[in-house]
PDB file of C-alpha atoms in Angstrom:
ATOM      1  CA  UNK A  17      -0.015  -0.014  -0.038  1.00  0.00           C
ATOM      2  CA  UNK A  18       1.126   3.404  -0.615  1.00  0.00           C
ATOM      3  CA  UNK A  19       2.580   5.470   2.054  1.00  0.00           C
ATOM      4  CA  UNK A  20       2.130   9.083   0.491  1.00  0.00           C
ATOM      5  CA  UNK A  21      -0.666  11.396  -0.159  1.00  0.00           C
ATOM      6  CA  UNK A  22      -0.766  13.729  -3.073  1.00  0.00           C
ATOM      7  CA  UNK A  23      -3.282  16.242  -4.719  1.00  0.00           C
ATOM      8  CA  UNK A  24      -5.385  14.225  -7.522  1.00  0.00           C
ATOM      9  CA  UNK A  25      -4.819  17.172  -9.851  1.00  0.00           C
ATOM     10  CA  UNK A  26      -2.859  20.279 -10.317  1.00  0.00           C
ATOM     11  CA  UNK A  27      -2.716  23.056 -13.308  1.00  0.00           C
ATOM     12  CA  UNK A  28       0.144  25.208 -14.220  1.00  0.00           C
ATOM     13  CA  UNK A  29       0.917  27.510 -16.843  1.00  0.00           C
ATOM     14  CA  UNK A  30       3.653  26.794 -19.371  1.00  0.00           C
ATOM     15  CA  UNK A  31       7.114  28.537 -18.393  1.00  0.00           C
ATOM     16  CA  UNK A  32       6.047  28.572 -15.066  1.00  0.00           C
ATOM     17  CA  UNK A  33       7.378  26.732 -12.034  1.00  0.00           C
ATOM     18  CA  UNK A  34       5.234  23.668 -11.177  1.00  0.00           C
ATOM     19  CA  UNK A  35       5.297  22.514  -7.387  1.00  0.00           C
ATOM     20  CA  UNK A  36       3.975  19.277  -6.594  1.00  0.00           C
ATOM     21  CA  UNK A  37       3.598  18.326  -3.103  1.00  0.00           C
ATOM     22  CA  UNK A  38       3.623  14.974  -1.450  1.00  0.00           C
ATOM     23  CA  UNK A  39       2.907  13.982   2.401  1.00  0.00           C
ATOM     24  CA  UNK A  40       4.616  11.272   3.806  1.00  0.00           C
ATOM     25  CA  UNK A  41       3.955  11.553   7.757  1.00  0.00           C
ATOM     26  CA  UNK A  42       5.081   7.619   8.298  1.00  0.00           C
ATOM     27  CA  UNK A  43       8.538   7.730   6.658  1.00  0.00           C
ATOM     28  CA  UNK A  44      10.980   5.529   8.551  1.00  0.00           C
ATOM     29  CA  UNK A  45      14.633   6.752   9.014  1.00  0.00           C
ATOM     30  CA  UNK A  46      16.233   4.561   6.058  1.00  0.00           C
ATOM     31  CA  UNK A  47      13.445   5.154   3.570  1.00  0.00           C
ATOM     32  CA  UNK A  48      13.938   7.598   0.508  1.00  0.00           C
ATOM     33  CA  UNK A  49      11.503   9.604  -1.148  1.00  0.00           C
ATOM     34  CA  UNK A  50      11.301   8.765  -4.986  1.00  0.00           C
ATOM     35  CA  UNK A  51       9.457  10.930  -7.848  1.00  0.00           C
ATOM     36  CA  UNK A  52       8.480   9.278 -10.907  1.00  0.00           C
ATOM     37  CA  UNK A  53       6.120  10.452 -13.504  1.00  0.00           C
ATOM     38  CA  UNK A  54       3.835   8.439 -16.153  1.00  0.00           C
ATOM     39  CA  UNK A  55       3.131  10.247 -19.453  1.00  0.00           C
ATOM     40  CA  UNK A  56      -0.252   8.866 -21.043  1.00  0.00           C
ATOM     41  CA  UNK A  57       0.377   5.615 -22.695  1.00  0.00           C
ATOM     42  CA  UNK A  58       3.898   5.234 -21.490  1.00  0.00           C
ATOM     43  CA  UNK A  59       6.031   3.261 -18.969  1.00  0.00           C
ATOM     44  CA  UNK A  60       7.099   5.230 -15.817  1.00  0.00           C
ATOM     45  CA  UNK A  61      10.175   7.792 -15.869  1.00  0.00           C
ATOM     46  CA  UNK A  62      12.246   8.248 -12.855  1.00  0.00           C
ATOM     47  CA  UNK A  63      12.611  11.739 -11.732  1.00  0.00           C
ATOM     48  CA  UNK A  64      14.532  12.079  -8.556  1.00  0.00           C
ATOM     49  CA  UNK A  65      15.014  10.998  -5.129  1.00  0.00           C
ATOM     50  CA  UNK A  66      16.224  11.741  -2.088  1.00  0.00           C
ATOM     51  CA  UNK A  67      16.814  10.996   1.768  1.00  0.00           C
ATOM     52  CA  UNK A  68      16.737  14.181   3.534  1.00  0.00           C
ATOM     53  CA  UNK A  69      18.775  16.879   1.663  1.00  0.00           C
ATOM     54  CA  UNK A  70      17.466  18.604  -1.375  1.00  0.00           C
ATOM     55  CA  UNK A  71      18.524  17.361  -4.562  1.00  0.00           C
ATOM     56  CA  UNK A  72      18.665  18.995  -8.106  1.00  0.00           C
ATOM     57  CA  UNK A  73      19.066  17.281 -11.266  1.00  0.00           C
ATOM     58  CA  UNK A  74      18.589  18.247 -14.923  1.00  0.00           C
ATOM     59  CA  UNK A  75      14.865  17.204 -14.551  1.00  0.00           C
ATOM     60  CA  UNK A  76      13.919  18.829 -11.521  1.00  0.00           C
ATOM     61  CA  UNK A  77      14.549  19.758  -7.849  1.00  0.00           C
ATOM     62  CA  UNK A  78      13.347  17.830  -4.142  1.00  0.00           C
ATOM     63  CA  UNK A  79      12.873  19.749  -1.617  1.00  0.00           C
ATOM     64  CA  UNK A  80      12.172  17.875   1.736  1.00  0.00           C
ATOM     65  CA  UNK A  81      10.962  18.929   4.872  1.00  0.00           C
ATOM     66  CA  UNK A  82      13.085  18.885   8.273  1.00  0.00           C
ATOM     67  CA  UNK A  83      11.271  16.698   9.583  1.00  0.00           C
ATOM     68  CA  UNK A  84      10.922  14.745   6.427  1.00  0.00           C
ATOM     69  CA  UNK A  85       7.267  14.321   6.460  1.00  0.00           C
ATOM     70  CA  UNK A  86       6.673  15.853   3.591  1.00  0.00           C
ATOM     71  CA  UNK A  87       8.154  16.896   0.087  1.00  0.00           C
ATOM     72  CA  UNK A  88       7.977  19.113  -2.735  1.00  0.00           C
ATOM     73  CA  UNK A  89       9.077  18.511  -6.718  1.00  0.00           C
ATOM     74  CA  UNK A  90       9.527  21.447  -8.420  1.00  0.00           C
ATOM     75  CA  UNK A  91       9.510  21.492 -12.106  1.00  0.00           C
ATOM     76  CA  UNK A  92      11.141  25.089 -12.839  1.00  0.00           C
ATOM     77  CA  UNK A  93      10.250  25.814 -16.274  1.00  0.00           C
ATOM     78  CA  UNK A  94       7.373  23.447 -16.993  1.00  0.00           C
ATOM     79  CA  UNK A  95       6.415  22.661 -20.616  1.00  0.00           C
ATOM     80  CA  UNK A  96       3.677  21.109 -22.569  1.00  0.00           C
ATOM     81  CA  UNK A  97       5.305  17.641 -22.292  1.00  0.00           C
ATOM     82  CA  UNK A  98       5.399  17.778 -18.575  1.00  0.00           C
ATOM     83  CA  UNK A  99       1.695  17.052 -18.684  1.00  0.00           C
ATOM     84  CA  UNK A 100       1.719  13.616 -17.198  1.00  0.00           C
ATOM     85  CA  UNK A 101       0.666  11.763 -13.761  1.00  0.00           C
ATOM     86  CA  UNK A 102       3.361  12.158 -10.890  1.00  0.00           C
ATOM     87  CA  UNK A 103       4.005   9.742  -8.303  1.00  0.00           C
ATOM     88  CA  UNK A 104       5.783  10.150  -5.245  1.00  0.00           C
ATOM     89  CA  UNK A 105       6.863   7.039  -3.123  1.00  0.00           C
ATOM     90  CA  UNK A 106       8.851   6.151  -0.190  1.00  0.00           C
ATOM     91  CA  UNK A 107      10.930   3.388   0.188  1.00  0.00           C
ATOM     92  CA  UNK A 108      14.304   2.035   1.053  1.00  0.00           C
ATOM     93  CA  UNK A 109      16.834   1.365  -1.359  1.00  0.00           C
ATOM     94  CA  UNK A 110      16.500  -2.387  -1.353  1.00  0.00           C
ATOM     95  CA  UNK A 111      12.639  -2.010  -1.805  1.00  0.00           C
ATOM     96  CA  UNK A 112      12.877   0.909  -4.392  1.00  0.00           C
ATOM     97  CA  UNK A 113      12.401  -1.397  -7.436  1.00  0.00           C
ATOM     98  CA  UNK A 114       8.812  -2.486  -6.230  1.00  0.00           C
ATOM     99  CA  UNK A 115       7.368   1.085  -6.883  1.00  0.00           C
ATOM    100  CA  UNK A 116       4.210   0.795  -5.384  1.00  0.00           C
ATOM    101  CA  UNK A 117       2.517   3.582  -6.976  1.00  0.00           C
ATOM    102  CA  UNK A 118      -0.681   5.124  -5.560  1.00  0.00           C
ATOM    103  CA  UNK A 119      -3.058   7.597  -7.140  1.00  0.00           C
ATOM    104  CA  UNK A 120      -0.728  10.349  -7.860  1.00  0.00           C
ATOM    105  CA  UNK A 121      -0.967  14.144  -9.092  1.00  0.00           C
ATOM    106  CA  UNK A 122      -2.152  14.580 -12.487  1.00  0.00           C
ATOM    107  CA  UNK A 123      -0.475  17.815 -13.675  1.00  0.00           C
ATOM    108  CA  UNK A 124      -1.685  19.544 -16.697  1.00  0.00           C
ATOM    109  CA  UNK A 125       0.715  22.323 -18.318  1.00  0.00           C
ATOM    110  CA  UNK A 126      -1.707  24.692 -20.026  1.00  0.00           C
ATOM    111  CA  UNK A 127      -0.273  27.174 -22.733  1.00  0.00           C
TER     112      UNK A 127
ATOM    113  CA  UNK B  15      16.754   1.781 -31.637  1.00  0.00           C
ATOM    114  CA  UNK B  16      14.194   1.467 -28.720  1.00  0.00           C
ATOM    115  CA  UNK B  17      15.757   0.539 -25.619  1.00  0.00           C
ATOM    116  CA  UNK B  18      13.112  -1.611 -24.274  1.00  0.00           C
ATOM    117  CA  UNK B  19      10.635  -3.152 -26.493  1.00  0.00           C
ATOM    118  CA  UNK B  20       7.622  -5.039 -25.581  1.00  0.00           C
ATOM    119  CA  UNK B  21       5.420  -7.134 -28.160  1.00  0.00           C
ATOM    120  CA  UNK B  22       2.565  -7.015 -28.686  1.00  0.00           C
ATOM    121  CA  UNK B  23       1.376  -3.356 -27.677  1.00  0.00           C
ATOM    122  CA  UNK B  24      -2.481  -4.747 -27.450  1.00  0.00           C
ATOM    123  CA  UNK B  25      -3.706  -8.072 -26.857  1.00  0.00           C
ATOM    124  CA  UNK B  26      -7.402  -9.192 -26.553  1.00  0.00           C
ATOM    125  CA  UNK B  27      -8.059 -12.687 -25.739  1.00  0.00           C
ATOM    126  CA  UNK B  28     -10.697 -15.156 -24.534  1.00  0.00           C
ATOM    127  CA  UNK B  29     -10.739 -16.180 -20.806  1.00  0.00           C
ATOM    128  CA  UNK B  30      -8.983 -19.509 -20.503  1.00  0.00           C
ATOM    129  CA  UNK B  31      -6.469 -18.796 -23.253  1.00  0.00           C
ATOM    130  CA  UNK B  32      -2.629 -18.927 -22.970  1.00  0.00           C
ATOM    131  CA  UNK B  33      -0.810 -16.150 -24.252  1.00  0.00           C
ATOM    132  CA  UNK B  34       3.119 -14.761 -24.059  1.00  0.00           C
ATOM    133  CA  UNK B  35       4.286 -11.119 -23.836  1.00  0.00           C
ATOM    134  CA  UNK B  36       7.833 -10.759 -24.971  1.00  0.00           C
ATOM    135  CA  UNK B  37      10.274  -8.137 -23.877  1.00  0.00           C
ATOM    136  CA  UNK B  38      13.727  -7.454 -25.022  1.00  0.00           C
ATOM    137  CA  UNK B  39      16.284  -4.781 -23.907  1.00  0.00           C
ATOM    138  CA  UNK B  40      19.604  -3.492 -26.052  1.00  0.00           C
ATOM    139  CA  UNK B  41      20.714  -1.637 -23.025  1.00  0.00           C
ATOM    140  CA  UNK B  42      23.424  -4.341 -21.578  1.00  0.00           C
ATOM    141  CA  UNK B  43      21.380  -4.204 -18.193  1.00  0.00           C
ATOM    142  CA  UNK B  44      21.729  -7.456 -15.961  1.00  0.00           C
ATOM    143  CA  UNK B  45      18.223  -6.906 -14.530  1.00  0.00           C
ATOM    144  CA  UNK B  46      14.744  -6.993 -16.087  1.00  0.00           C
ATOM    145  CA  UNK B  47      11.249  -6.960 -14.639  1.00  0.00           C
ATOM    146  CA  UNK B  48       7.667  -7.280 -15.027  1.00  0.00           C
ATOM    147  CA  UNK B  49       5.047  -4.843 -13.645  1.00  0.00           C
ATOM    148  CA  UNK B  50       1.126  -4.682 -13.617  1.00  0.00           C
ATOM    149  CA  UNK B  51      -0.636  -1.553 -13.523  1.00  0.00           C
ATOM    150  CA  UNK B  52      -4.311  -2.271 -13.014  1.00  0.00           C
ATOM    151  CA  UNK B  53      -7.492   0.036 -14.261  1.00  0.00           C
ATOM    152  CA  UNK B  54      -7.382   2.020 -10.806  1.00  0.00           C
ATOM    153  CA  UNK B  55      -3.460   2.842 -12.447  1.00  0.00           C
ATOM    154  CA  UNK B  56      -1.971   1.036  -9.198  1.00  0.00           C
ATOM    155  CA  UNK B  57       1.617  -0.189  -9.988  1.00  0.00           C
ATOM    156  CA  UNK B  58       2.923  -3.181  -8.594  1.00  0.00           C
ATOM    157  CA  UNK B  59       6.195  -5.286  -9.358  1.00  0.00           C
ATOM    158  CA  UNK B  60       5.488  -8.983 -10.100  1.00  0.00           C
ATOM    159  CA  UNK B  61       8.946 -10.288 -10.997  1.00  0.00           C
ATOM    160  CA  UNK B  62      12.655  -9.445 -11.039  1.00  0.00           C
ATOM    161  CA  UNK B  63      15.565 -11.247 -12.896  1.00  0.00           C
ATOM    162  CA  UNK B  64      19.273 -10.603 -12.571  1.00  0.00           C
ATOM    163  CA  UNK B  65      21.437 -12.434 -15.145  1.00  0.00           C
ATOM    164  CA  UNK B  66      18.667 -14.931 -15.735  1.00  0.00           C
ATOM    165  CA  UNK B  67      18.078 -15.823 -11.904  1.00  0.00           C
ATOM    166  CA  UNK B  68      14.977 -15.062 -10.350  1.00  0.00           C
ATOM    167  CA  UNK B  69      15.274 -12.456  -7.866  1.00  0.00           C
ATOM    168  CA  UNK B  70      11.423 -11.245  -6.960  1.00  0.00           C
ATOM    169  CA  UNK B  71       8.388 -13.155  -7.275  1.00  0.00           C
ATOM    170  CA  UNK B  72       5.864 -11.116  -5.464  1.00  0.00           C
ATOM    171  CA  UNK B  73       3.069 -13.572  -4.638  1.00  0.00           C
ATOM    172  CA  UNK B  74       2.121 -13.960  -8.368  1.00  0.00           C
ATOM    173  CA  UNK B  75      -0.527 -16.809  -9.197  1.00  0.00           C
ATOM    174  CA  UNK B  76       1.359 -19.801 -10.713  1.00  0.00           C
ATOM    175  CA  UNK B  77      -0.203 -19.316 -14.115  1.00  0.00           C
ATOM    176  CA  UNK B  78       2.147 -16.543 -14.455  1.00  0.00           C
ATOM    177  CA  UNK B  79       5.555 -17.937 -15.788  1.00  0.00           C
ATOM    178  CA  UNK B  80       8.471 -15.587 -16.573  1.00  0.00           C
ATOM    179  CA  UNK B  81      11.343 -16.938 -18.861  1.00  0.00           C
ATOM    180  CA  UNK B  82      14.302 -15.659 -19.507  1.00  0.00           C
ATOM    181  CA  UNK B  83      16.391 -17.243 -22.211  1.00  0.00           C
ATOM    182  CA  UNK B  84      19.249 -14.690 -21.743  1.00  0.00           C
ATOM    183  CA  UNK B  85      19.955 -11.344 -20.025  1.00  0.00           C
ATOM    184  CA  UNK B  86      18.542  -9.419 -22.821  1.00  0.00           C
ATOM    185  CA  UNK B  87      15.127 -11.033 -22.585  1.00  0.00           C
ATOM    186  CA  UNK B  88      12.404 -11.757 -20.208  1.00  0.00           C
ATOM    187  CA  UNK B  89       9.135 -12.837 -21.653  1.00  0.00           C
ATOM    188  CA  UNK B  90       5.924 -13.366 -19.436  1.00  0.00           C
ATOM    189  CA  UNK B  91       3.644 -16.533 -20.207  1.00  0.00           C
ATOM    190  CA  UNK B  92       0.226 -16.560 -18.811  1.00  0.00           C
ATOM    191  CA  UNK B  93      -1.986 -19.587 -18.820  1.00  0.00           C
ATOM    192  CA  UNK B  94      -5.444 -20.111 -18.374  1.00  0.00           C
ATOM    193  CA  UNK B  95      -6.286 -16.259 -18.537  1.00  0.00           C
ATOM    194  CA  UNK B  96      -8.884 -14.856 -16.274  1.00  0.00           C
ATOM    195  CA  UNK B  97     -10.912 -11.646 -16.510  1.00  0.00           C
ATOM    196  CA  UNK B  98      -9.025 -10.114 -13.469  1.00  0.00           C
ATOM    197  CA  UNK B  99      -5.754 -10.498 -15.500  1.00  0.00           C
ATOM    198  CA  UNK B 100      -6.612  -7.506 -17.659  1.00  0.00           C
ATOM    199  CA  UNK B 101      -4.405  -4.726 -16.958  1.00  0.00           C
ATOM    200  CA  UNK B 102      -1.018  -2.990 -18.582  1.00  0.00           C
ATOM    201  CA  UNK B 103       1.912  -5.178 -18.237  1.00  0.00           C
ATOM    202  CA  UNK B 104       5.355  -3.077 -18.357  1.00  0.00           C
ATOM    203  CA  UNK B 105       8.732  -4.483 -18.907  1.00  0.00           C
ATOM    204  CA  UNK B 106      11.768  -2.705 -17.636  1.00  0.00           C
ATOM    205  CA  UNK B 107      15.334  -3.213 -17.148  1.00  0.00           C
ATOM    206  CA  UNK B 108      18.109  -1.399 -15.103  1.00  0.00           C
ATOM    207  CA  UNK B 109      21.533  -2.166 -14.050  1.00  0.00           C
ATOM    208  CA  UNK B 110      22.232  -4.039 -11.258  1.00  0.00           C
ATOM    209  CA  UNK B 111      21.444  -2.268  -7.701  1.00  0.00           C
ATOM    210  CA  UNK B 112      20.901   1.019  -9.756  1.00  0.00           C
ATOM    211  CA  UNK B 113      17.105   0.666 -10.138  1.00  0.00           C
ATOM    212  CA  UNK B 114      16.894   4.500 -10.423  1.00  0.00           C
ATOM    213  CA  UNK B 115      18.541   4.067 -13.992  1.00  0.00           C
ATOM    214  CA  UNK B 116      15.836   1.764 -15.091  1.00  0.00           C
ATOM    215  CA  UNK B 117      14.129   2.138 -18.425  1.00  0.00           C
ATOM    216  CA  UNK B 118      10.452   1.183 -19.421  1.00  0.00           C
ATOM    217  CA  UNK B 119       9.007  -0.488 -22.119  1.00  0.00           C
ATOM    218  CA  UNK B 120       5.692   1.170 -23.643  1.00  0.00           C
ATOM    219  CA  UNK B 121       3.538  -1.353 -22.144  1.00  0.00           C
ATOM    220  CA  UNK B 122       1.121  -4.314 -23.179  1.00  0.00           C
ATOM    221  CA  UNK B 123      -2.391  -3.463 -22.705  1.00  0.00           C
ATOM    222  CA  UNK B 124      -3.971  -6.919 -22.363  1.00  0.00           C
ATOM    223  CA  UNK B 125      -7.658  -7.376 -22.219  1.00  0.00           C
ATOM    224  CA  UNK B 126      -9.350 -10.645 -21.534  1.00  0.00           C
ATOM    225  CA  UNK B 127     -13.201 -11.118 -22.792  1.00  0.00           C
TER     226      UNK B 127
END
């Protein structure tokens, strides 16, 4: 069962930053926060993950609160191709491949 | 070239039939996986293989039998198909112990009627 809660849907204007929240209040000390997305009719795509420090890569930034009970995925300059369902999951390293997705957030980027 | 390719993309079949889904990766990865995504979009792992050896078998009915003839292929055979088997099945591959570098196939939409 998914251990995270996310808003079911969000909208964002093209070119603006998209901020996607995730609550994971029961996260354990050895569990990471992973973000994936699934564009319509395609397989899941890894975005980013982190343990407690903020992380940034070429796709996105991940901000994790100090108590680690929530996080925010930031797409700094959203494009129409970022329209997808975004999934936040928590897992230890060994369990990461199990990828138990919850409902996710359907992000729509508007022109 | 497609990194992880699955065939067929769509499969419609009757209850009780036996069917196979093929998966091939050209990335040189050691580990391959099968996932099932149901109508509510919940994704769950079914199997993983590392160098042709079964690593994960997540309480999947034994009607499902994965077969890995070599480390570039992981096929899924399903016997006696049931209505509840209708779902999208995704194949994936990754380097060993580096799942965040996994690539997924485009999925096979299986419909059992």
